[in-house]
XYZ file of C-alpha atoms in Angstrom:
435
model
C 5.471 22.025 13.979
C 4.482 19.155 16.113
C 2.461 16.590 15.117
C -0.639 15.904 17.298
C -2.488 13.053 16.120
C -5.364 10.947 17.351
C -4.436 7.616 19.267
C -6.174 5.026 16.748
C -4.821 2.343 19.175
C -7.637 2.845 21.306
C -10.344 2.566 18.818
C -13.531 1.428 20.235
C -13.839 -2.437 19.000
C -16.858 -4.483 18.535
C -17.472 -8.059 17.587
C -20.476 -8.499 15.221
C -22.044 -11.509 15.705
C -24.685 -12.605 12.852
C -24.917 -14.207 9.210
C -23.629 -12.930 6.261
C -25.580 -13.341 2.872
C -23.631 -12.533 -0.609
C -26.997 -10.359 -1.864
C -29.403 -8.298 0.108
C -28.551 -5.704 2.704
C -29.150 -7.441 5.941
C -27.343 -8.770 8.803
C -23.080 -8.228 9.033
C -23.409 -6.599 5.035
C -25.913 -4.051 6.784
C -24.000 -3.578 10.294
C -20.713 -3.148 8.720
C -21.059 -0.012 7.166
C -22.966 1.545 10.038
C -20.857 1.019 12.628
C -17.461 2.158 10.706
C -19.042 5.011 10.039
C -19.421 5.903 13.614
C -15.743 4.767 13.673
C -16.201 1.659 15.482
C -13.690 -1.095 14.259
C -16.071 -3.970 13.427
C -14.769 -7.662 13.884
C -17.275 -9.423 12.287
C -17.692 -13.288 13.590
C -19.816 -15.071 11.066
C -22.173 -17.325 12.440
C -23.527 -18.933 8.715
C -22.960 -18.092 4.949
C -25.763 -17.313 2.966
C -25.833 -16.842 -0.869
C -28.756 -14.509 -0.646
C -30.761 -13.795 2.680
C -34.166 -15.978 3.500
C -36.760 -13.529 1.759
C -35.904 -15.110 -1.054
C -37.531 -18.339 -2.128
C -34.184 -20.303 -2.644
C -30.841 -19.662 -1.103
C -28.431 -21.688 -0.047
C -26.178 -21.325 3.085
C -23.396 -23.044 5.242
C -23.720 -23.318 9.085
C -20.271 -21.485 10.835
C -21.556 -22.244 14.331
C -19.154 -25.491 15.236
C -16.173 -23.084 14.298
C -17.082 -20.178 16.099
C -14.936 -21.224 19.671
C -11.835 -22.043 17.119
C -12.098 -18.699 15.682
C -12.283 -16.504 18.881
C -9.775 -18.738 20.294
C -7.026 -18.058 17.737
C -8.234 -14.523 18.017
C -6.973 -14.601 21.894
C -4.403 -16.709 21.226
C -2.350 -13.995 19.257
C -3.494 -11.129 20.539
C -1.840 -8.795 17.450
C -3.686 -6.428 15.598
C -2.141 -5.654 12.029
C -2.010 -2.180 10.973
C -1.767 -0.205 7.994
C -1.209 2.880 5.804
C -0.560 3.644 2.605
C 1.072 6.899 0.528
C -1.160 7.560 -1.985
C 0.597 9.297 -5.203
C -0.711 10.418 -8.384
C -0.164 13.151 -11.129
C -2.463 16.101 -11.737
C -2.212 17.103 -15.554
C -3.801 20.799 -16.621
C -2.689 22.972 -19.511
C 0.347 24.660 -19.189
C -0.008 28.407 -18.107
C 3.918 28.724 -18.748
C 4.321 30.986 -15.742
C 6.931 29.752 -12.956
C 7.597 26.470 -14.324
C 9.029 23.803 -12.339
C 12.386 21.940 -12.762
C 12.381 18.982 -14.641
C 11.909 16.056 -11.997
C 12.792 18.180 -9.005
C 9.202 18.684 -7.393
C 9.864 16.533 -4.463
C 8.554 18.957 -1.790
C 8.327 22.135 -3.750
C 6.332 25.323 -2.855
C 3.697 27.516 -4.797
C 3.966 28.763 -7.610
C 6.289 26.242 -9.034
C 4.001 23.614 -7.618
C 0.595 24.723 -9.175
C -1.771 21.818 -7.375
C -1.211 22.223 -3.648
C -4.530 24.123 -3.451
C -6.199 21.678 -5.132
C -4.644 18.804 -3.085
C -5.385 20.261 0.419
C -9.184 20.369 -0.711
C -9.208 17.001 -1.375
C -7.312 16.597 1.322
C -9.963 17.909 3.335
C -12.874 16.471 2.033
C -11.105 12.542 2.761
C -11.023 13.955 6.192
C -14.255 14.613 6.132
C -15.045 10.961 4.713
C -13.306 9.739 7.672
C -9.834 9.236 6.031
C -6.669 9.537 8.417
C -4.204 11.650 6.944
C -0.543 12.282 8.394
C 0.539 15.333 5.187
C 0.304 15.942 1.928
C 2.784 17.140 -0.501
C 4.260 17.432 -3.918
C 6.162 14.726 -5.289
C 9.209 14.319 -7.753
C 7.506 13.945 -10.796
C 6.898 17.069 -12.443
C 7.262 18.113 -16.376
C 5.492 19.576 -19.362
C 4.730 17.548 -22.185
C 2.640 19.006 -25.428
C 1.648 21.969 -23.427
C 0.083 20.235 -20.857
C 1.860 19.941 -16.956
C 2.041 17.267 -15.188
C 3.067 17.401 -11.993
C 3.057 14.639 -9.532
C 1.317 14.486 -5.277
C 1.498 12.576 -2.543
C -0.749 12.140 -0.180
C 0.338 10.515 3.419
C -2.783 8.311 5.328
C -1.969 7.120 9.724
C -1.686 3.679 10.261
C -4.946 1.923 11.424
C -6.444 -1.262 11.641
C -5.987 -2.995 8.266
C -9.606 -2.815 6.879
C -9.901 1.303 7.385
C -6.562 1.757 5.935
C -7.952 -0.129 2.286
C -10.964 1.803 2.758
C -9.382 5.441 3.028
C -7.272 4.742 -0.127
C -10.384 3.629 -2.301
C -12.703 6.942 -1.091
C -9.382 8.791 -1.536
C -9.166 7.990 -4.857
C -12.213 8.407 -5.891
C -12.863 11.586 -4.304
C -9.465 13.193 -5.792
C -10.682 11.414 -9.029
C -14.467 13.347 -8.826
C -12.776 16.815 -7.779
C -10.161 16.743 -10.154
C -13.449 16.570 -12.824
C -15.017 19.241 -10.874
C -11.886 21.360 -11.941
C -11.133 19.914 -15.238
C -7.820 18.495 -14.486
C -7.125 14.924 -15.357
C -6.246 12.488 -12.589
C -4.031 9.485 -13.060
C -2.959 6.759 -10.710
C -0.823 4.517 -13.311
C 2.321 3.824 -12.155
C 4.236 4.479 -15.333
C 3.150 7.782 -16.707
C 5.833 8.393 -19.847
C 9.480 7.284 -20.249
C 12.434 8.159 -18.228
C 9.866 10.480 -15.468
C 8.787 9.198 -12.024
C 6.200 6.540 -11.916
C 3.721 6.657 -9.285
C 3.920 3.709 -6.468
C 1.262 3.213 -3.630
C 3.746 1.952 -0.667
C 1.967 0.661 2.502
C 3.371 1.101 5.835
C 2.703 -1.256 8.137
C 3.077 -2.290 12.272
C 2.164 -5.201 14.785
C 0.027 -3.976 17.363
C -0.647 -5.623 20.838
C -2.804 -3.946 23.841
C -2.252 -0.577 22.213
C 1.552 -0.868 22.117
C 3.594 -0.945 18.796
C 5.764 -4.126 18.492
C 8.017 -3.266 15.836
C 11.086 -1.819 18.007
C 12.621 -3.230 21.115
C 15.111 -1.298 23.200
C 15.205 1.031 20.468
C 15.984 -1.325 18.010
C 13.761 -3.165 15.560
C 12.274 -5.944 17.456
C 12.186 -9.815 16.591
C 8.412 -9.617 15.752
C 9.438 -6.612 13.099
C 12.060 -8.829 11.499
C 10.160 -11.748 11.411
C 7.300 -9.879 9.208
C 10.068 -8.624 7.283
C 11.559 -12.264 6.625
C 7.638 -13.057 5.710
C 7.657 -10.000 2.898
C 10.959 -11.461 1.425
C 9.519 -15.114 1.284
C 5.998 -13.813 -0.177
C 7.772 -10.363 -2.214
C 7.533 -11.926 -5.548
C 3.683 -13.220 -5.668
C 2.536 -9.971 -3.752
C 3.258 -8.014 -7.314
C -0.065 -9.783 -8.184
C -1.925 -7.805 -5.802
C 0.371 -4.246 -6.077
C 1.145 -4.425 -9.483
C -1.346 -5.505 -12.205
C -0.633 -4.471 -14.948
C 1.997 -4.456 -17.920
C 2.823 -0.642 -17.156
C 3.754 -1.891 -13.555
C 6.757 -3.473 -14.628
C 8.136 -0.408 -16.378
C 8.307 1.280 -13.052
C 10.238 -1.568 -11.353
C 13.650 -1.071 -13.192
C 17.053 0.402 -11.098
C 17.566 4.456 -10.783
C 13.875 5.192 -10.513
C 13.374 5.119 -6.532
C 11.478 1.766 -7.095
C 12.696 -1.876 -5.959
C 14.107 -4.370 -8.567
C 15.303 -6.905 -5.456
C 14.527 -8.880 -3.110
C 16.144 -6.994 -0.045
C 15.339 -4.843 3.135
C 17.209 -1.721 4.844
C 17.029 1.227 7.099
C 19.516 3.412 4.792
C 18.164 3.906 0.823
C 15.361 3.925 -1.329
C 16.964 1.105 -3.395
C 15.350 -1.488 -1.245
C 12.078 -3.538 -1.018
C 10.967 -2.966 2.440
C 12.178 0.115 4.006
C 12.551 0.668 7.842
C 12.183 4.641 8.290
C 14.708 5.918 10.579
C 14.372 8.391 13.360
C 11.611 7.064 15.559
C 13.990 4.907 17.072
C 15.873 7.996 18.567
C 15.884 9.275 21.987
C 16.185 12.295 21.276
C 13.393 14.993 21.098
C 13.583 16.180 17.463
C 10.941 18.919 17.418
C 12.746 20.524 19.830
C 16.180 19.768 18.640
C 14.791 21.755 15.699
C 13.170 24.117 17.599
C 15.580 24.729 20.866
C 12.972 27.308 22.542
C 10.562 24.243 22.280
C 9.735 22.383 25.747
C 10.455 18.731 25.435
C 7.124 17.206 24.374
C 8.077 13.617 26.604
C 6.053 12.038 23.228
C 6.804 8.335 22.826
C 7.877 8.111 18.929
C 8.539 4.244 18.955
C 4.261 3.835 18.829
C 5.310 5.393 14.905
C 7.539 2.661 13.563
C 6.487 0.907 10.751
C 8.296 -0.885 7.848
C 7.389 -0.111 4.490
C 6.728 -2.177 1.185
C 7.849 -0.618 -1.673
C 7.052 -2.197 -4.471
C 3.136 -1.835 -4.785
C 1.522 0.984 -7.260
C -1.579 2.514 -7.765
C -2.616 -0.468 -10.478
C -2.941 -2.518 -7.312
C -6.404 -4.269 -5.750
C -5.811 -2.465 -2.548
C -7.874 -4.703 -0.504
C -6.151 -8.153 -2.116
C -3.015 -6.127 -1.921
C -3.151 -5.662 1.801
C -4.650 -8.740 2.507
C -1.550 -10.605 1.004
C 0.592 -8.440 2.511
C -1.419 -9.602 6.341
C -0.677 -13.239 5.190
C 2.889 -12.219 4.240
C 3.566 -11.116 8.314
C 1.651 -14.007 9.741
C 3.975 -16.003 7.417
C 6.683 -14.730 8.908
C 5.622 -15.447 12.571
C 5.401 -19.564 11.111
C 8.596 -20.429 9.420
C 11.082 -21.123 11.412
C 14.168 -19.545 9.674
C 12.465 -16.406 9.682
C 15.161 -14.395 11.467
C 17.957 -15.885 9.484
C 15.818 -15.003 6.311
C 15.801 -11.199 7.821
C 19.339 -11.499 8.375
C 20.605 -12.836 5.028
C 18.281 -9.938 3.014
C 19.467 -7.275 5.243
C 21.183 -4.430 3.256
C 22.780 -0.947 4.027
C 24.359 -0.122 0.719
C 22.546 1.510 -2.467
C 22.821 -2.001 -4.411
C 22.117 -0.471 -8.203
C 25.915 1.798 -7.009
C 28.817 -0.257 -9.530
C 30.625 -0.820 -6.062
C 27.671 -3.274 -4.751
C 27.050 -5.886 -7.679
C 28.055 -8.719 -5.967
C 25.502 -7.494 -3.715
C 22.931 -6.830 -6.411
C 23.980 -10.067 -7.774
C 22.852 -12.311 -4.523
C 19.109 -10.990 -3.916
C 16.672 -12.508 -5.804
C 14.623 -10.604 -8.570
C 11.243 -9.208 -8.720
C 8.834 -10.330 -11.541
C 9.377 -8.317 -14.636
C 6.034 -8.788 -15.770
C 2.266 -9.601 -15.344
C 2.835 -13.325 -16.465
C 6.136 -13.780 -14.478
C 3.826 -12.482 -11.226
C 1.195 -15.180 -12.090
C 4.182 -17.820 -12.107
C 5.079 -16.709 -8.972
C 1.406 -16.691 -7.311
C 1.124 -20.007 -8.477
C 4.053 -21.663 -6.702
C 3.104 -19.498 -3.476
C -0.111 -19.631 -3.431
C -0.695 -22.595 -0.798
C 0.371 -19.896 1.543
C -2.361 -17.744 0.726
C -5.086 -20.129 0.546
C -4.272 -21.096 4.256
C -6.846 -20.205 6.859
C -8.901 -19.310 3.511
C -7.560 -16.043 3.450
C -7.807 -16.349 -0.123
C -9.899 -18.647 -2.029
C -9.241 -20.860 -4.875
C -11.131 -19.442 -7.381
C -10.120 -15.754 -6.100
C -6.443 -17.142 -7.055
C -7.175 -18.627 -10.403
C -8.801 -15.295 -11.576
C -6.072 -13.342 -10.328
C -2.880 -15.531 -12.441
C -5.859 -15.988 -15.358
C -6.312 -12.302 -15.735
C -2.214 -11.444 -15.057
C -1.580 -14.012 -17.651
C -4.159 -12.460 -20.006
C -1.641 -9.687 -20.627
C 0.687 -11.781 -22.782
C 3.431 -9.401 -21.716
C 6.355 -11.764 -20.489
C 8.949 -10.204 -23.309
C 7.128 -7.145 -23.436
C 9.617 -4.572 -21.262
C 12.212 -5.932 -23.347
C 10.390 -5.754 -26.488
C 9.723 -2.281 -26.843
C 13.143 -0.634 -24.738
C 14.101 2.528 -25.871
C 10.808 2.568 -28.483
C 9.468 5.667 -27.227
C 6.016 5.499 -29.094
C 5.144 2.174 -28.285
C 5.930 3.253 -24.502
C 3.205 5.954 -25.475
C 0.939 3.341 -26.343
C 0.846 1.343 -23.233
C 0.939 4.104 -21.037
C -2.278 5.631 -22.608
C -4.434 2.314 -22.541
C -3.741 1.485 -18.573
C -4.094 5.373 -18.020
C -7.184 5.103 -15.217
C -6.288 1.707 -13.539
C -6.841 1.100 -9.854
């Protein structure tokens, strides 16, 4: 079947020109909403800050207007729009009926009735459409066992790429409406990105692209262009303070571990699932693969390099999706700065599984991932300067983020309780609903 998608490249665009006050629904905080809604991509310009708007009898505010030719200027100056998507995954868990059961971790793409949710899914499918999400597929995942009579089985559910504020938007509303049907039905919905030991976790990975007068930027004569690399090279500076966005909390870190399709390293590639950032293959080709598939198919002419995107890996559904994709913004522009960036891309690069006995000295020269919430906090506080530019984030946004990651007090904790099955138990239940 041939996908036929809407163009979000050509979204209509509008600047929104006004204050902004922290309480009281009035200027950008009442435009905002309205506008997306009639799927306009608002690019609000801030003209003052107010703490509360001027109906009250005290407020306090700070005057933008002296910035306002700097900020439409740098706007010009780069002319790239970052977009975004993300694959949404999560485990539906209903009492066992015992009739066509599935195979032990082998759900990745499976059919009725051994998959007992896809009904379920396509509704909520639906009804995010309805809410305005953008949604490429949905399907059934790896993950998929019975525990205490009760089935769990594991979904995915595939979003477009769009500009980077709709694409955190359609993942909270998504979760929150699968959340509200799942009730509806009396199933039980959970995001957490370690569900039991030794099964599939659940991850939330976010494609992403450069976009510049409508055109993709991430391949160049049908290979993956300078700008694409450099992005890349920013992820592999920025990979190991990101985990404080994707992955917050102590059950995050028992997903990240070798021979569970998540990252440990510090790498890129086009050619496994052992890597950090993955570059799907196949839009690069010339070739017409519908019809290749289909050979009674006319050749549809379609342009598949507008599709490329790379894609973190690490992120799960514990994650502050709008921080998360925020950081991961800063992360490309990053890349765009530094001046080694290609050599950065260049020395990460791999094309070998690196967790295979043949590639250790490979394994052995990337650096590692934080193992924990403390060790991410570490990390976001020696990066964080890089955040905190162009007040992307703010101070006291980073100090709550490393104060609550270090609240955990899990820095030994993955080692602590290996192979203790029960205690695994334990931590999985208490971050159960998280995101």
């Amino acid at each position: 079947m041939k996908e036929n998608f809407p163009d979000r490249s050509h979204q209509p665009k509008a600047a929104l020109i006004n204050d902004f006050s922290s309480f009281g629904r009035c200027s950008l905080a009442a435009a905002l909403p309205l506008l997306s809604a009639l799927k306009v991509q608002c690019c609000p310009v801030p003209t003052a800050i107010f703490t509360n708007h001027t109906g009250f009898r005290h407020f306090s505010w700070c005057d933008f207007t002296d910035r306002l030719q700097s900020y439409i200027k740098d706007w010009k100056a780069t002319g790239l729009e970052f977009q975004a998507m993300g694959e949404l995954e999560y485990y539906v868990i209903a009492p066992d009926d015992e009739c066509y059961p599935a195979v032990d971790q082998k759900g990745y793409h499976e059919s009725a009735p051994y998959a007992k949710f896809n009904e379920f899914r396509t509704q909520c499918m639906a009804y995010i459409a309805q809410a305005g999400g953008q949604i490429k597929y949905g399907h059934s995942e790896v993950g998929n066992f019975t525990i205490d009579g009760r089935v769990y089985e594991q979904n995915e559910i595939e979003f477009l790429p769009v500009p980077a504020e709709e694409a955190a938007d359609q993942l909270m509303i998504a979760k929150w409406i699968i959340r509200n049907l799942a009730y509806q039905h009396g199933y039980d919905i959970t995001f957490a990105p370690k569900i039991t030991a030794g099964k599939a976790g659940s991850g939330l990975h976010i494609h992403m692209r450069i976009v510049k007068d409508g055109q993709n930027q991430m391949l160049d004569s049908g290979v993956l262009s300078s700008t694409a690399r450099k992005a890349i090279a920013g992820m592999m500076q920025l990979a190991p303070s990101i985990t404080a966005f994707g992955n917050t909390n102590p059950t995050s870190y028992f997903r990240l571990v070798p021979h569970q399709e998540a990252p440990t390293n510090i790498c890129w590639g086009d050619r496994n699932r052992s890597v950090l950032v993955r570059v799907p293959l196949g839009w690069a080709a010339k070739a017409d693969m519908c019809q290749l598939a289909n050979p009674l198919e006319a050749a549809s002419h379609y342009d598949t390099t507008q599709k490329q995107t790379v894609e973190m890996r690490s992120p799960d559904g514990s994650a502050d999706i709008y921080q998360l994709i925020a950081g991961l913004a800063v992360a490309c522009r990053h890349g765009f700065e530094i001046a080694d960036a290609l050599e950065i891309a260049e020395r990460t690069y791999v094309n070998v599984n690196i967790h295979q006995k043949e590639n250790a000295d490979k394994l052995n020269s990337l650096a590692c991932l934080p193992d924990s919430c403390e060790a991410s906090a570490d990390c976001l506080e020696q990066q964080r300067e890089v955040f905190e530019k162009y007040n992307v984030f703010s101070p006291a946004m980073i100090d709550g983020i490393i104060k609550r990651l270090r609240s955990y007090g899990d820095r030994t904790l993955r080692a602590d309780i290996d192979g203790n099955q029960e205690e695994m138990l334990k931590l999985v239940h208490r971050y159960f609903h998280c995101g």
